[in-house]
Amino acid sequence: MTFIPLSTQLLQAVKADNAHQVEELISNCDSKKSLIEEHVSANGQESLTNLLPKFRSKGLVLNIQALLNI
């Protein structure tokens, strides 16, 4: 079994437009803020913000929007 970093898993899920997996990865991460900040600094925020309307957790959406100032 190969370890795949969480940031890589998040990038792959975002690129695949898999909102459910993105939401699950972020929700289950102990360091949500740093994971999101790392992803946005490396890949931009557009693809992540485009997935937010598909998230089931409105609280998570609000937290991400506040973090990204959108």
mmCIF file of C-alpha atoms in Angstrom:
data_model
loop_
_atom_site.group_PDB
_atom_site.id
_atom_site.type_symbol
_atom_site.label_atom_id
_atom_site.label_comp_id
_atom_site.label_asym_id
_atom_site.label_seq_id
_atom_site.Cartn_x
_atom_site.Cartn_y
_atom_site.Cartn_z
ATOM 1 C CA MET A 1 0.000 0.000 0.000
ATOM 2 C CA THR A 2 1.374 3.375 -1.007
ATOM 3 C CA PHE A 3 0.880 6.511 1.056
ATOM 4 C CA ILE A 4 -0.605 9.338 -0.980
ATOM 5 C CA PRO A 5 -0.300 12.749 0.682
ATOM 6 C CA LEU A 6 -3.583 14.409 1.551
ATOM 7 C CA SER A 7 -2.685 17.433 -0.568
ATOM 8 C CA THR A 8 -2.251 15.165 -3.604
ATOM 9 C CA GLN A 9 -5.535 13.408 -2.913
ATOM 10 C CA LEU A 10 -7.262 16.795 -2.647
ATOM 11 C CA LEU A 11 -5.735 18.000 -5.911
ATOM 12 C CA GLN A 12 -6.831 14.848 -7.717
ATOM 13 C CA ALA A 13 -10.370 15.130 -6.343
ATOM 14 C CA VAL A 14 -10.621 18.800 -7.323
ATOM 15 C CA LYS A 15 -9.321 18.072 -10.825
ATOM 16 C CA ALA A 16 -11.844 15.223 -11.137
ATOM 17 C CA ASP A 17 -14.613 17.636 -10.065
ATOM 18 C CA ASN A 18 -15.502 15.205 -7.271
ATOM 19 C CA ALA A 19 -17.174 17.493 -4.718
ATOM 20 C CA HIS A 20 -18.103 14.624 -2.388
ATOM 21 C CA GLN A 21 -14.496 13.444 -2.092
ATOM 22 C CA VAL A 22 -13.154 17.004 -1.712
ATOM 23 C CA GLU A 23 -15.648 17.681 1.064
ATOM 24 C CA GLU A 24 -14.800 14.396 2.778
ATOM 25 C CA LEU A 25 -11.042 14.977 2.587
ATOM 26 C CA ILE A 26 -11.323 18.487 4.015
ATOM 27 C CA SER A 27 -13.837 17.482 6.697
ATOM 28 C CA ASN A 28 -11.710 14.580 7.924
ATOM 29 C CA CYS A 29 -8.464 16.570 7.980
ATOM 30 C CA ASP A 30 -7.125 17.715 11.355
ATOM 31 C CA SER A 31 -5.528 20.777 9.767
ATOM 32 C CA LYS A 32 -8.270 21.971 7.411
ATOM 33 C CA LYS A 33 -6.954 25.528 7.256
ATOM 34 C CA SER A 34 -3.408 24.575 6.270
ATOM 35 C CA LEU A 35 -4.643 21.988 3.739
ATOM 36 C CA ILE A 36 -6.870 24.566 2.051
ATOM 37 C CA GLU A 37 -4.206 27.278 2.154
ATOM 38 C CA GLU A 38 -1.609 24.901 0.691
ATOM 39 C CA HIS A 39 -3.952 23.843 -2.101
ATOM 40 C CA VAL A 40 -4.941 27.420 -2.973
ATOM 41 C CA SER A 41 -1.367 28.715 -2.929
ATOM 42 C CA ALA A 42 -0.203 25.937 -5.249
ATOM 43 C CA ASN A 43 -3.241 25.623 -7.541
ATOM 44 C CA GLY A 44 -5.363 28.739 -7.164
ATOM 45 C CA GLN A 45 -8.782 28.935 -5.571
ATOM 46 C CA GLU A 46 -11.069 28.931 -8.616
ATOM 47 C CA SER A 47 -11.455 25.170 -9.019
ATOM 48 C CA LEU A 48 -12.051 24.695 -5.288
ATOM 49 C CA THR A 49 -14.574 27.535 -5.051
ATOM 50 C CA ASN A 50 -16.454 26.150 -8.061
ATOM 51 C CA LEU A 51 -17.097 22.963 -6.070
ATOM 52 C CA LEU A 52 -18.442 24.711 -2.956
ATOM 53 C CA PRO A 53 -22.093 24.851 -4.138
ATOM 54 C CA LYS A 54 -22.021 21.047 -4.438
ATOM 55 C CA PHE A 55 -20.952 20.522 -0.794
ATOM 56 C CA ARG A 56 -23.562 19.167 1.595
ATOM 57 C CA SER A 57 -22.060 20.821 4.686
ATOM 58 C CA LYS A 58 -23.024 24.488 4.618
ATOM 59 C CA GLY A 59 -20.884 25.082 7.706
ATOM 60 C CA LEU A 60 -17.802 23.856 5.877
ATOM 61 C CA VAL A 61 -18.699 26.060 2.904
ATOM 62 C CA LEU A 62 -18.958 29.103 5.172
ATOM 63 C CA ASN A 63 -15.619 28.284 6.826
ATOM 64 C CA ILE A 64 -13.866 27.930 3.462
ATOM 65 C CA GLN A 65 -15.444 31.128 2.153
ATOM 66 C CA ALA A 66 -14.310 33.009 5.253
ATOM 67 C CA LEU A 67 -10.798 31.585 4.950
ATOM 68 C CA LEU A 68 -10.558 32.571 1.285
ATOM 69 C CA ASN A 69 -12.348 35.911 1.764
ATOM 70 C CA ILE A 70 -14.999 35.190 -0.858
#
